[in-house]
Coordinates of C-alpha atoms and ligand atoms in Angstrom, one line a residue:
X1 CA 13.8 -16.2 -127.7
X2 CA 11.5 -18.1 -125.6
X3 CA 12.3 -16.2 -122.7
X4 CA 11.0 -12.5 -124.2
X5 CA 7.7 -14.3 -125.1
X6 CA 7.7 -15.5 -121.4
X7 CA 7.1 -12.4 -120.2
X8 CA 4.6 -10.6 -118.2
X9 CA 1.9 -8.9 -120.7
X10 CA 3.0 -5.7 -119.9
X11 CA 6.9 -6.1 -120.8
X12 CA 6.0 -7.6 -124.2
X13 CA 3.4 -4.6 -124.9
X14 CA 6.6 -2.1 -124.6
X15 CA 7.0 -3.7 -128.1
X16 CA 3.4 -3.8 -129.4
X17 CA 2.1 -3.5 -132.8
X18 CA 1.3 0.0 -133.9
X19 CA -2.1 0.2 -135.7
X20 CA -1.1 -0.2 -139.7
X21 CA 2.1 -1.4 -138.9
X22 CA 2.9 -5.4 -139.1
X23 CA 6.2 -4.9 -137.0
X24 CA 6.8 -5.8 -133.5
X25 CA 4.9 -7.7 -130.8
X26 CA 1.3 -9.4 -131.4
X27 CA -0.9 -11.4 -134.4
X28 CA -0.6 -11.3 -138.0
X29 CA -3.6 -12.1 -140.7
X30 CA -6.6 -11.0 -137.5
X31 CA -9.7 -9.6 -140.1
X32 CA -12.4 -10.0 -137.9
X33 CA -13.2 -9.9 -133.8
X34 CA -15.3 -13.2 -134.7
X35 CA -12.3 -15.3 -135.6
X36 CA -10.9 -17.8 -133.6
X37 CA -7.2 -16.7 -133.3
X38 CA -3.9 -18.9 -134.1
X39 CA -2.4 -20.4 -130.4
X40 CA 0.4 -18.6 -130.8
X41 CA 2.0 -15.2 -130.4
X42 CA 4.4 -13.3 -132.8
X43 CA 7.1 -11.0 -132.7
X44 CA 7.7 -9.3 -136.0
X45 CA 10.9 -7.4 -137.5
X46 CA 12.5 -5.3 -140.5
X47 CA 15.9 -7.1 -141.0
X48 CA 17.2 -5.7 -144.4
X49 CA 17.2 -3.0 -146.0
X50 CA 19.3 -1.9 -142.5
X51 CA 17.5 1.4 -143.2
X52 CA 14.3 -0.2 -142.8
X53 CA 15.2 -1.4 -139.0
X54 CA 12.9 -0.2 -136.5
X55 CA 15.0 -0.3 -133.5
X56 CA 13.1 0.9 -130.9
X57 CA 11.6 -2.3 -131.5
X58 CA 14.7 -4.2 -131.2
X59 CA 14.5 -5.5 -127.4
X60 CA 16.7 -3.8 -125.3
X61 CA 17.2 -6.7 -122.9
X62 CA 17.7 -9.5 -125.5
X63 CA 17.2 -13.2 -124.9
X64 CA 19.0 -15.3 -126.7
X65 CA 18.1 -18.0 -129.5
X66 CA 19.6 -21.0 -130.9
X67 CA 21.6 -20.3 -134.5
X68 CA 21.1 -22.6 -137.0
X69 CA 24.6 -22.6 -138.4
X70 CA 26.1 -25.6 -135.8
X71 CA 24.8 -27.9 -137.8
X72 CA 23.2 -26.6 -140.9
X73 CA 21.3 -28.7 -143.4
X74 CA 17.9 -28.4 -145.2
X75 CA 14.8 -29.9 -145.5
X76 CA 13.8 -29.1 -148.8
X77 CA 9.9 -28.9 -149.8
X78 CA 10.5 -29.1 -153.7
X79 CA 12.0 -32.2 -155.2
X80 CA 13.7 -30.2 -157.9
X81 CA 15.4 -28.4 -154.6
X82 CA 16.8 -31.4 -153.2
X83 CA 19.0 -31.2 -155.8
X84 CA 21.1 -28.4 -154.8
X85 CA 20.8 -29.2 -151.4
X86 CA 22.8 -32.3 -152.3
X87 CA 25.3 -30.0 -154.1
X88 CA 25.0 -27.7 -151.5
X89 CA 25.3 -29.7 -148.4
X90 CA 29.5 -29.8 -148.0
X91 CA 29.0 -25.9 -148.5
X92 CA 26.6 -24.9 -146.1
X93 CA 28.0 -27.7 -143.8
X94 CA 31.1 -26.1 -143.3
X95 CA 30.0 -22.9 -143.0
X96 CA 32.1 -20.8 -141.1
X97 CA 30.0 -19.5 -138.2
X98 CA 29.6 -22.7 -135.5
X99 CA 28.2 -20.2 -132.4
X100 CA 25.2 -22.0 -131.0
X101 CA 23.5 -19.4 -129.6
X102 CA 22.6 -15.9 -130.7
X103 CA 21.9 -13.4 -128.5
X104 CA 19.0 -11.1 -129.8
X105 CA 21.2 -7.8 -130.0
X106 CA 21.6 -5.8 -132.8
X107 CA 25.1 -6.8 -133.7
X108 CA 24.1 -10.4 -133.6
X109 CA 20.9 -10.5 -135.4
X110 CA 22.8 -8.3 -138.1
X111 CA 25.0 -11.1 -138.6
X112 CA 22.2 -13.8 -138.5
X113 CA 20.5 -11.6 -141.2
X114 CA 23.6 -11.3 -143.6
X115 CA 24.7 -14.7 -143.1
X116 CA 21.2 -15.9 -144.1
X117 CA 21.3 -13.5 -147.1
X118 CA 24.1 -14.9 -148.7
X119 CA 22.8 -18.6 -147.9
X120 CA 19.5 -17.4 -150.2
X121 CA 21.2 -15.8 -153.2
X122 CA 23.1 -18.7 -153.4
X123 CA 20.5 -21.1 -153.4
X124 CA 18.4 -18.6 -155.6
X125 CA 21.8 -18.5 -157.9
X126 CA 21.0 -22.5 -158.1
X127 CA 17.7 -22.2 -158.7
X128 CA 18.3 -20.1 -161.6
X129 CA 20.8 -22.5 -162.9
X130 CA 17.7 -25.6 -162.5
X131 CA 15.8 -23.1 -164.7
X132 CA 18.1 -22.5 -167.3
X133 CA 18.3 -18.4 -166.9
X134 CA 20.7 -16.3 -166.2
X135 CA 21.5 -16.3 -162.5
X136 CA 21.1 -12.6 -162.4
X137 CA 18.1 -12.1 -163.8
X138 CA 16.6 -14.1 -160.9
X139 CA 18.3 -12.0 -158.4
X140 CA 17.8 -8.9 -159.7
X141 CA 14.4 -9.3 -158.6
X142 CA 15.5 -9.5 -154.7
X143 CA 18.0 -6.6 -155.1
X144 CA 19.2 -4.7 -151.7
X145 CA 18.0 -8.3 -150.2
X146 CA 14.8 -7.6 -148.2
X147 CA 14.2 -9.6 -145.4
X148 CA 12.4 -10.0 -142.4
X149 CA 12.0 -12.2 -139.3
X150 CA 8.7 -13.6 -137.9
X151 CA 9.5 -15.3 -134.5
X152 CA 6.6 -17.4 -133.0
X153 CA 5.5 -19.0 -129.8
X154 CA 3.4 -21.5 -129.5
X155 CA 2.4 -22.6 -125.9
X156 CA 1.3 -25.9 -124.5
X157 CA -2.1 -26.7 -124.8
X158 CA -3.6 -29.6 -123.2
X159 CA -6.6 -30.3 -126.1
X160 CA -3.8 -29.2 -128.7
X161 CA -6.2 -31.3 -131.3
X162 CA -8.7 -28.4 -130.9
X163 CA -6.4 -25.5 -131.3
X164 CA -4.5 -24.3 -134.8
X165 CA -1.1 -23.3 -133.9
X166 CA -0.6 -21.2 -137.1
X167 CA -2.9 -21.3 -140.0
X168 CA -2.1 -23.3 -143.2
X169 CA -1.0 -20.7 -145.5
X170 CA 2.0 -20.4 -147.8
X171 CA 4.9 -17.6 -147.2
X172 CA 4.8 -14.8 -149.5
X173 CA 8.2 -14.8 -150.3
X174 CA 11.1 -16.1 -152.2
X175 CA 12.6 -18.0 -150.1
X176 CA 12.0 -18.5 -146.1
X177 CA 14.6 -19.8 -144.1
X178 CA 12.8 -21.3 -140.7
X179 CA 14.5 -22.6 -137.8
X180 CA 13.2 -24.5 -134.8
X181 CA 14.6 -23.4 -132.3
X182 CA 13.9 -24.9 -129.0
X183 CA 13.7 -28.6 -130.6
X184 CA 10.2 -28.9 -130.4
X185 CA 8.8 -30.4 -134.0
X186 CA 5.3 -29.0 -135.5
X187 CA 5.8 -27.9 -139.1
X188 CA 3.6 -29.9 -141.1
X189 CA 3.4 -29.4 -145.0
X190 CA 0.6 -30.4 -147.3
X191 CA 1.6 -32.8 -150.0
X192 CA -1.4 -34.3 -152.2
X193 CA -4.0 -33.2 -149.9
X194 CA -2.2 -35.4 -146.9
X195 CA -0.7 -33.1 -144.2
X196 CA 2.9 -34.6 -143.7
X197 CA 5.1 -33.9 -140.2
X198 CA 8.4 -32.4 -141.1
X199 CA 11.1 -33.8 -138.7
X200 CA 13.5 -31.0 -138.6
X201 CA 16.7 -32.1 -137.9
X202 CA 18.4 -29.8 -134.5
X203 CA 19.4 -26.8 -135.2
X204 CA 18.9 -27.2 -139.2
X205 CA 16.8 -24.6 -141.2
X206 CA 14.3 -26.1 -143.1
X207 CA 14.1 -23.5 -146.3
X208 CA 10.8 -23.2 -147.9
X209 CA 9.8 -22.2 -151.3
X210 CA 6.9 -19.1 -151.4
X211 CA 4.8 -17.9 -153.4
X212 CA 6.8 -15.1 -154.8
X213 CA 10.1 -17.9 -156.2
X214 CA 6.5 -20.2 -157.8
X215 CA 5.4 -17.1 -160.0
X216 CA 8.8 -15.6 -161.1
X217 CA 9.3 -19.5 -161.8
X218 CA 5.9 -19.8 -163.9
X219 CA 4.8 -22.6 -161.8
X220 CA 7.9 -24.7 -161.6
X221 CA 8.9 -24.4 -158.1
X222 CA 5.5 -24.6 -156.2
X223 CA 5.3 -22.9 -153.0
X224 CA 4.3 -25.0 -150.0
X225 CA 1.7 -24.7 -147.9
X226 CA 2.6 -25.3 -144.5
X227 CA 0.6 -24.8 -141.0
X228 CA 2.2 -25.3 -137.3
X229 CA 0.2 -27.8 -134.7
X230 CA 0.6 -27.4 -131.3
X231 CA 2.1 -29.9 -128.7
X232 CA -0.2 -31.1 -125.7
X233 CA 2.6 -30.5 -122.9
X234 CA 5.5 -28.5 -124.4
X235 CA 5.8 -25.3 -125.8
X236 CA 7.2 -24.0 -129.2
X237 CA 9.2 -21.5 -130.7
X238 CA 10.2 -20.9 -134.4
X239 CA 12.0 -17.9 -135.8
X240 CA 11.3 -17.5 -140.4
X241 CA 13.7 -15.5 -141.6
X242 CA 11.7 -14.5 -145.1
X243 CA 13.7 -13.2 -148.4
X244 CA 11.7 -10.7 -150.5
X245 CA 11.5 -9.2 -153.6
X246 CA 12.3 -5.5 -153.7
X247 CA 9.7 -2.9 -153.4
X248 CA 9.6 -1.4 -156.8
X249 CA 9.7 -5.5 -158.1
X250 CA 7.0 -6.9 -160.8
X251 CA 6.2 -10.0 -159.6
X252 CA 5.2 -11.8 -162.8
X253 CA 6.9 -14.6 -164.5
X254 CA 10.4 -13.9 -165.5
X255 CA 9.8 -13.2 -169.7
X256 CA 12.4 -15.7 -170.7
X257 CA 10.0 -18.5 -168.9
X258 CA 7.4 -17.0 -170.5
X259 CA 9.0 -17.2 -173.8
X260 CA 9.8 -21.0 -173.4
X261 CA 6.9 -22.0 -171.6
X262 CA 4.3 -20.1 -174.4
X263 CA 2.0 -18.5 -171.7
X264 CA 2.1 -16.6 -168.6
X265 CA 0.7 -18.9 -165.8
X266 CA -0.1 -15.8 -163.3
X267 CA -0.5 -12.4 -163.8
X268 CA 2.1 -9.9 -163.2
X269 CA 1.7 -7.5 -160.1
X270 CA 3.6 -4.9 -158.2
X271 CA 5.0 -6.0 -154.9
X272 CA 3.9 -3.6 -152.5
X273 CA 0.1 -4.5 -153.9
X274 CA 1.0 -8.1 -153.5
X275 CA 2.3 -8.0 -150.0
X276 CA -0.5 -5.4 -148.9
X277 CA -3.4 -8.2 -150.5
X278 CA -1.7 -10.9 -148.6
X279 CA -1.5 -9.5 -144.9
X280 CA -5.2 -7.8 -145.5
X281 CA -6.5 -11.3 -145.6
X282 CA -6.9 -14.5 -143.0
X283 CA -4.3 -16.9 -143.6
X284 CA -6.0 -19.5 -145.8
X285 CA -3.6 -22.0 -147.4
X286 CA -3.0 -21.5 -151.2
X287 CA -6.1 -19.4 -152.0
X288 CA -3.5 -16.2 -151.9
X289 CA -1.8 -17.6 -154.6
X290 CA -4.7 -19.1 -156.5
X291 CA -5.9 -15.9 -156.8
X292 CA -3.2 -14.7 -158.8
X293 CA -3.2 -17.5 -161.9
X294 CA -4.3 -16.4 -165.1
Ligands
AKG301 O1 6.4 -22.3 -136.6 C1 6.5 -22.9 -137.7 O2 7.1 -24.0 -137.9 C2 6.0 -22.2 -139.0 C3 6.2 -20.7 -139.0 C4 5.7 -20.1 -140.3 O3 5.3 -20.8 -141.2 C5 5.8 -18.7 -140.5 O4 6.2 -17.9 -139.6 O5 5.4 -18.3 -141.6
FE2_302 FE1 5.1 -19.8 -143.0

Protein backbone atom coordinates (compact mmCIF):
# COMPACT_ATOMS: atom_id res chain seq x y z
CA UNK A 1 0.00 0.00 0.00
CA UNK A 2 2.84 2.31 0.75
CA UNK A 3 4.25 1.80 -2.52
CA UNK A 4 1.01 3.35 -4.68
CA UNK A 5 1.18 6.46 -2.36
CA UNK A 6 4.99 6.57 -3.26
CA UNK A 7 4.36 7.48 -6.48
CA UNK A 8 5.04 10.23 -8.76
CA UNK A 9 1.98 12.89 -8.53
CA UNK A 10 1.00 12.21 -11.84
CA UNK A 11 0.51 8.18 -11.42
CA UNK A 12 -1.67 8.72 -8.28
CA UNK A 13 -3.84 11.54 -10.10
CA UNK A 14 -4.86 8.65 -12.79
CA UNK A 15 -7.03 7.89 -9.60
CA UNK A 16 -8.04 11.31 -8.47
CA UNK A 17 -11.10 12.38 -6.75
CA UNK A 18 -13.93 13.41 -9.03
CA UNK A 19 -15.58 16.74 -7.96
CA UNK A 20 -18.77 15.44 -5.56
CA UNK A 21 -17.42 12.23 -5.31
CA UNK A 22 -15.39 11.08 -1.93
CA UNK A 23 -13.87 7.99 -3.80
CA UNK A 24 -10.43 7.51 -4.98
CA UNK A 25 -7.15 9.42 -4.59
CA UNK A 26 -6.82 12.83 -2.41
CA UNK A 27 -8.33 14.65 1.09
CA UNK A 28 -11.45 14.09 2.79
CA UNK A 29 -13.29 16.86 5.20
CA UNK A 30 -11.20 20.11 2.96
CA UNK A 31 -14.15 23.16 3.50
CA UNK A 32 -12.13 25.95 2.94
CA UNK A 33 -8.74 27.02 0.84
CA UNK A 34 -7.77 28.81 4.26
CA UNK A 35 -7.36 25.54 6.22
CA UNK A 36 -4.38 24.04 7.07
CA UNK A 37 -4.63 20.49 5.66
CA UNK A 38 -4.14 16.95 7.57
CA UNK A 39 -0.15 15.62 6.70
CA UNK A 40 -1.43 12.94 5.04
CA UNK A 41 -2.85 11.66 1.80
CA UNK A 42 -5.90 9.26 1.24
CA UNK A 43 -7.06 6.78 -1.06
CA UNK A 44 -10.73 6.16 -0.83
CA UNK A 45 -12.93 3.04 -2.01
CA UNK A 46 -16.58 1.48 -2.29
CA UNK A 47 -16.03 -2.16 -0.88
CA UNK A 48 -19.66 -3.53 -0.48
CA UNK A 49 -22.41 -3.41 -1.89
CA UNK A 50 -20.04 -5.21 -4.89
CA UNK A 51 -22.43 -3.15 -7.11
CA UNK A 52 -21.28 -0.06 -5.61
CA UNK A 53 -17.36 -0.86 -6.68
CA UNK A 54 -15.95 1.69 -8.78
CA UNK A 55 -13.28 -0.20 -10.48
CA UNK A 56 -11.70 2.04 -12.66
CA UNK A 57 -10.61 3.14 -9.53
CA UNK A 58 -9.23 -0.10 -8.40
CA UNK A 59 -5.36 0.30 -9.30
CA UNK A 60 -4.47 -1.66 -12.10
CA UNK A 61 -0.89 -2.26 -10.96
CA UNK A 62 -1.63 -3.14 -7.25
CA UNK A 63 0.86 -2.92 -4.36
CA UNK A 64 0.45 -5.04 -1.88
CA UNK A 65 -0.44 -4.53 2.00
CA UNK A 66 -0.04 -6.37 5.05
CA UNK A 67 -3.43 -8.55 6.20
CA UNK A 68 -4.34 -8.34 9.52
CA UNK A 69 -5.52 -11.92 9.87
CA UNK A 70 -1.70 -13.55 10.88
CA UNK A 71 -2.17 -12.55 14.00
CA UNK A 72 -5.62 -11.11 14.67
CA UNK A 73 -6.57 -9.52 17.97
CA UNK A 74 -8.30 -6.21 19.08
CA UNK A 75 -7.72 -3.27 20.83
CA UNK A 76 -11.01 -2.43 21.95
CA UNK A 77 -12.01 1.37 22.71
CA UNK A 78 -15.16 0.52 24.87
CA UNK A 79 -14.75 -1.31 28.17
CA UNK A 80 -18.12 -3.07 27.64
CA UNK A 81 -16.29 -4.37 24.32
CA UNK A 82 -13.49 -5.92 25.88
CA UNK A 83 -15.83 -8.28 26.89
CA UNK A 84 -16.38 -9.99 23.76
CA UNK A 85 -13.10 -9.57 22.73
CA UNK A 86 -12.21 -11.90 25.50
CA UNK A 87 -14.90 -14.29 24.28
CA UNK A 88 -13.94 -13.68 20.95
CA UNK A 89 -10.27 -13.89 21.03
CA UNK A 90 -9.82 -18.03 20.40
CA UNK A 91 -12.29 -17.24 17.45
CA UNK A 92 -10.84 -14.60 15.63
CA UNK A 93 -7.37 -16.13 16.62
CA UNK A 94 -7.81 -19.04 14.66
CA UNK A 95 -9.26 -17.62 11.94
CA UNK A 96 -8.73 -19.48 8.93
CA UNK A 97 -7.00 -17.04 6.53
CA UNK A 98 -3.03 -16.70 7.88
CA UNK A 99 -1.68 -14.97 4.33
CA UNK A 100 0.41 -12.02 5.41
CA UNK A 101 0.26 -9.99 2.66
CA UNK A 102 -2.61 -8.89 0.37
CA UNK A 103 -2.01 -7.79 -2.84
CA UNK A 104 -4.37 -4.78 -3.79
CA UNK A 105 -6.28 -6.73 -6.70
CA UNK A 106 -9.74 -7.17 -6.99
CA UNK A 107 -9.89 -10.80 -6.04
CA UNK A 108 -7.91 -10.06 -2.90
CA UNK A 109 -9.44 -7.08 -1.56
CA UNK A 110 -12.87 -8.89 -2.20
CA UNK A 111 -11.77 -11.37 0.23
CA UNK A 112 -10.29 -8.83 2.77
CA UNK A 113 -13.78 -7.14 2.50
CA UNK A 114 -15.94 -10.34 3.12
CA UNK A 115 -13.73 -11.65 5.70
CA UNK A 116 -13.94 -8.33 7.53
CA UNK A 117 -17.82 -8.48 7.09
CA UNK A 118 -18.38 -11.47 8.82
CA UNK A 119 -15.75 -10.39 11.66
CA UNK A 120 -18.33 -7.23 12.16
CA UNK A 121 -21.74 -8.98 12.23
CA UNK A 122 -20.28 -11.14 14.62
CA UNK A 123 -19.05 -8.71 16.95
CA UNK A 124 -22.35 -6.55 16.18
CA UNK A 125 -24.30 -10.08 16.95
CA UNK A 126 -22.27 -9.63 20.54
CA UNK A 127 -22.96 -6.40 20.95
CA UNK A 128 -26.55 -6.95 20.63
CA UNK A 129 -26.36 -9.72 23.09
CA UNK A 130 -24.49 -6.95 25.78
CA UNK A 131 -27.62 -4.94 25.03
CA UNK A 132 -30.20 -7.37 25.65
CA UNK A 133 -31.93 -7.17 21.99
CA UNK A 134 -32.51 -9.36 19.58
CA UNK A 135 -29.37 -9.90 17.56
CA UNK A 136 -31.24 -9.13 14.39
CA UNK A 137 -32.74 -6.20 15.08
CA UNK A 138 -29.20 -4.72 15.43
CA UNK A 139 -28.17 -6.06 12.15
CA UNK A 140 -30.88 -5.37 10.22
CA UNK A 141 -29.84 -2.00 10.35
CA UNK A 142 -26.39 -2.87 8.33
CA UNK A 143 -28.25 -5.09 5.85
CA UNK A 144 -26.32 -5.93 2.34
CA UNK A 145 -23.21 -4.90 4.71
CA UNK A 146 -21.92 -1.58 3.42
CA UNK A 147 -18.40 -0.94 3.70
CA UNK A 148 -15.75 0.99 2.61
CA UNK A 149 -11.92 1.40 2.95
CA UNK A 150 -10.07 4.66 3.73
CA UNK A 151 -6.26 3.98 3.28
CA UNK A 152 -3.87 6.73 4.60
CA UNK A 153 -0.35 7.86 4.31
CA UNK A 154 1.24 9.77 6.47
CA UNK A 155 4.82 10.90 5.65
CA UNK A 156 7.78 11.81 7.83
CA UNK A 157 7.95 15.15 9.01
CA UNK A 158 10.78 16.49 10.83
CA UNK A 159 8.68 19.15 13.25
CA UNK A 160 5.90 16.38 13.38
CA UNK A 161 4.80 18.34 16.72
CA UNK A 162 3.60 21.19 14.33
CA UNK A 163 1.71 19.12 11.94
CA UNK A 164 -1.89 17.02 12.55
CA UNK A 165 -1.56 13.86 10.82
CA UNK A 166 -5.38 13.34 10.68
CA UNK A 167 -7.79 15.43 12.57
CA UNK A 168 -9.52 14.20 15.85
CA UNK A 169 -12.78 13.19 14.75
CA UNK A 170 -14.90 10.09 15.37
CA UNK A 171 -15.85 7.51 12.39
CA UNK A 172 -19.32 7.66 11.25
CA UNK A 173 -19.87 4.28 11.28
CA UNK A 174 -20.78 1.12 13.04
CA UNK A 175 -18.00 -0.42 13.42
CA UNK A 176 -14.35 0.41 11.74
CA UNK A 177 -11.95 -2.12 11.54
CA UNK A 178 -8.28 -0.23 11.24
CA UNK A 179 -5.10 -1.85 10.66
CA UNK A 180 -1.61 -0.58 10.81
CA UNK A 181 -0.07 -1.64 8.39
CA UNK A 182 3.56 -0.88 7.98
CA UNK A 183 4.15 -1.15 11.99
CA UNK A 184 4.46 2.34 12.52
CA UNK A 185 2.18 3.34 15.77
CA UNK A 186 0.17 6.84 15.83
CA UNK A 187 -3.53 6.25 16.73
CA UNK A 188 -4.19 8.16 19.73
CA UNK A 189 -7.74 8.09 21.33
CA UNK A 190 -9.16 10.68 23.68
CA UNK A 191 -10.21 9.32 27.03
CA UNK A 192 -11.29 11.96 29.74
CA UNK A 193 -9.95 14.81 27.99
CA UNK A 194 -6.17 13.05 27.98
CA UNK A 195 -5.08 11.89 24.52
CA UNK A 196 -3.87 8.26 25.07
CA UNK A 197 -1.28 6.35 22.40
CA UNK A 198 -2.78 3.12 21.26
CA UNK A 199 0.06 0.51 20.88
CA UNK A 200 -1.40 -1.64 18.26
CA UNK A 201 -0.10 -4.87 18.45
CA UNK A 202 1.58 -6.18 14.55
CA UNK A 203 -0.68 -6.98 12.27
CA UNK A 204 -3.84 -6.76 14.77
CA UNK A 205 -6.94 -4.52 13.90
CA UNK A 206 -7.73 -2.33 16.39
CA UNK A 207 -11.85 -2.08 15.91
CA UNK A 208 -13.42 1.14 16.82
CA UNK A 209 -16.84 1.96 17.93
CA UNK A 210 -18.57 5.07 15.60
CA UNK A 211 -20.97 7.20 15.94
CA UNK A 212 -23.62 5.34 14.08
CA UNK A 213 -23.28 1.74 16.81
CA UNK A 214 -23.41 4.98 20.03
CA UNK A 215 -26.95 6.23 18.66
CA UNK A 216 -28.64 2.87 17.61
CA UNK A 217 -27.16 2.00 21.18
CA UNK A 218 -28.81 5.20 22.89
CA UNK A 219 -25.54 6.23 24.25
CA UNK A 220 -24.26 2.95 25.68
CA UNK A 221 -21.42 2.20 23.42
CA UNK A 222 -19.74 5.72 22.98
CA UNK A 223 -17.90 6.25 19.82
CA UNK A 224 -14.30 7.26 20.14
CA UNK A 225 -12.63 10.04 19.10
CA UNK A 226 -9.48 9.27 17.67
CA UNK A 227 -6.81 11.51 15.66
CA UNK A 228 -3.40 10.17 13.94
CA UNK A 229 0.08 12.14 14.94
CA UNK A 230 2.81 11.96 12.70
CA UNK A 231 6.33 10.42 13.37
CA UNK A 232 9.52 12.78 13.06
CA UNK A 233 11.54 10.27 10.72
CA UNK A 234 9.29 7.38 9.57
CA UNK A 235 6.42 7.28 7.51
CA UNK A 236 2.89 5.82 8.09
CA UNK A 237 0.29 3.92 6.50
CA UNK A 238 -3.16 2.78 7.87
CA UNK A 239 -5.96 1.19 5.85
CA UNK A 240 -10.02 1.55 8.05
CA UNK A 241 -12.09 -0.66 6.68
CA UNK A 242 -15.65 1.15 7.90
CA UNK A 243 -19.13 -0.98 8.33
CA UNK A 244 -22.18 1.12 7.60
CA UNK A 245 -25.64 1.23 7.95
CA UNK A 246 -27.66 0.79 4.75
CA UNK A 247 -28.79 3.55 2.76
CA UNK A 248 -32.54 3.64 3.30
CA UNK A 249 -31.42 3.10 7.43
CA UNK A 250 -33.04 5.47 10.34
CA UNK A 251 -30.36 6.06 12.34
CA UNK A 252 -32.10 6.64 15.71
CA UNK A 253 -32.08 4.67 18.77
CA UNK A 254 -33.28 1.21 18.29
CA UNK A 255 -37.21 1.50 19.95
CA UNK A 256 -36.67 -1.31 22.36
CA UNK A 257 -33.72 0.94 24.08
CA UNK A 258 -35.85 3.58 23.89
CA UNK A 259 -38.55 1.77 25.64
CA UNK A 260 -36.21 0.67 28.56
CA UNK A 261 -34.19 3.59 28.76
CA UNK A 262 -37.57 6.12 28.86
CA UNK A 263 -36.16 8.75 26.34
CA UNK A 264 -34.54 8.98 23.14
CA UNK A 265 -30.96 10.38 23.74
CA UNK A 266 -30.48 11.59 19.85
CA UNK A 267 -32.74 12.20 17.28
CA UNK A 268 -33.51 9.86 14.61
CA UNK A 269 -32.13 10.69 10.94
CA UNK A 270 -31.84 9.18 7.62
CA UNK A 271 -28.55 7.85 6.64
CA UNK A 272 -27.75 9.34 3.43
CA UNK A 273 -28.49 13.01 5.38
CA UNK A 274 -26.21 11.81 8.15
CA UNK A 275 -23.35 10.75 6.02
CA UNK A 276 -23.77 13.77 3.60
CA UNK A 277 -23.66 16.30 7.05
CA UNK A 278 -20.61 14.56 8.16
CA UNK A 279 -18.27 14.70 5.06
CA UNK A 280 -19.68 18.52 4.36
CA UNK A 281 -17.90 19.43 7.48
CA UNK A 282 -14.06 19.81 8.82
CA UNK A 283 -13.24 16.94 10.93
CA UNK A 284 -13.74 18.27 14.44
CA UNK A 285 -13.78 15.57 17.10
CA UNK A 286 -17.21 14.76 18.66
CA UNK A 287 -19.04 17.99 17.65
CA UNK A 288 -20.66 15.66 14.61
CA UNK A 289 -22.14 13.63 16.99
CA UNK A 290 -23.01 16.30 19.55
CA UNK A 291 -24.98 17.77 17.13
CA UNK A 292 -27.30 15.04 16.88
CA UNK A 293 -28.47 14.57 20.90
CA UNK A 294 -31.70 15.59 21.78
O1 LIG B 1 -4.36 6.29 10.64
C1 LIG B 1 -4.98 6.04 11.66
O2 LIG B 1 -4.51 5.39 12.60
C2 LIG B 1 -6.39 6.55 11.81
C3 LIG B 1 -7.21 6.51 10.55
C4 LIG B 1 -8.61 6.93 10.80
O3 LIG B 1 -8.99 7.25 11.90
C5 LIG B 1 -9.59 6.96 9.69
O4 LIG B 1 -9.22 6.67 8.54
O5 LIG B 1 -10.76 7.30 9.96
FE1 LIG C 1 -11.13 7.42 12.02
Amino acid sequence: MTEFFKQPLEEKKVYSMEPGNLEGYGQHFVVSEKQKLDWADMFYLMLRPSDSRNLRLWPSNPPSFRSAWTHTCSVLCHESLLLFYIYHFILIFNHPSTVKYLNLDRESIDMYSSEAAKLVACLLRFVAMDMGVEPDSLLERFGGQPQSMRMTYYPSCKQAEKVVGLSPHTDATGLTLLLQANGVQGLQIRKDGKWIAVNALDGAFIVNVGDILEILSNGRYKSIEHRAVVHPTKERTSAAVFHQPCQDATVGPLPELVKRDGEALYSSTGYMDFIARFFAAKLDGRDHLESLKS
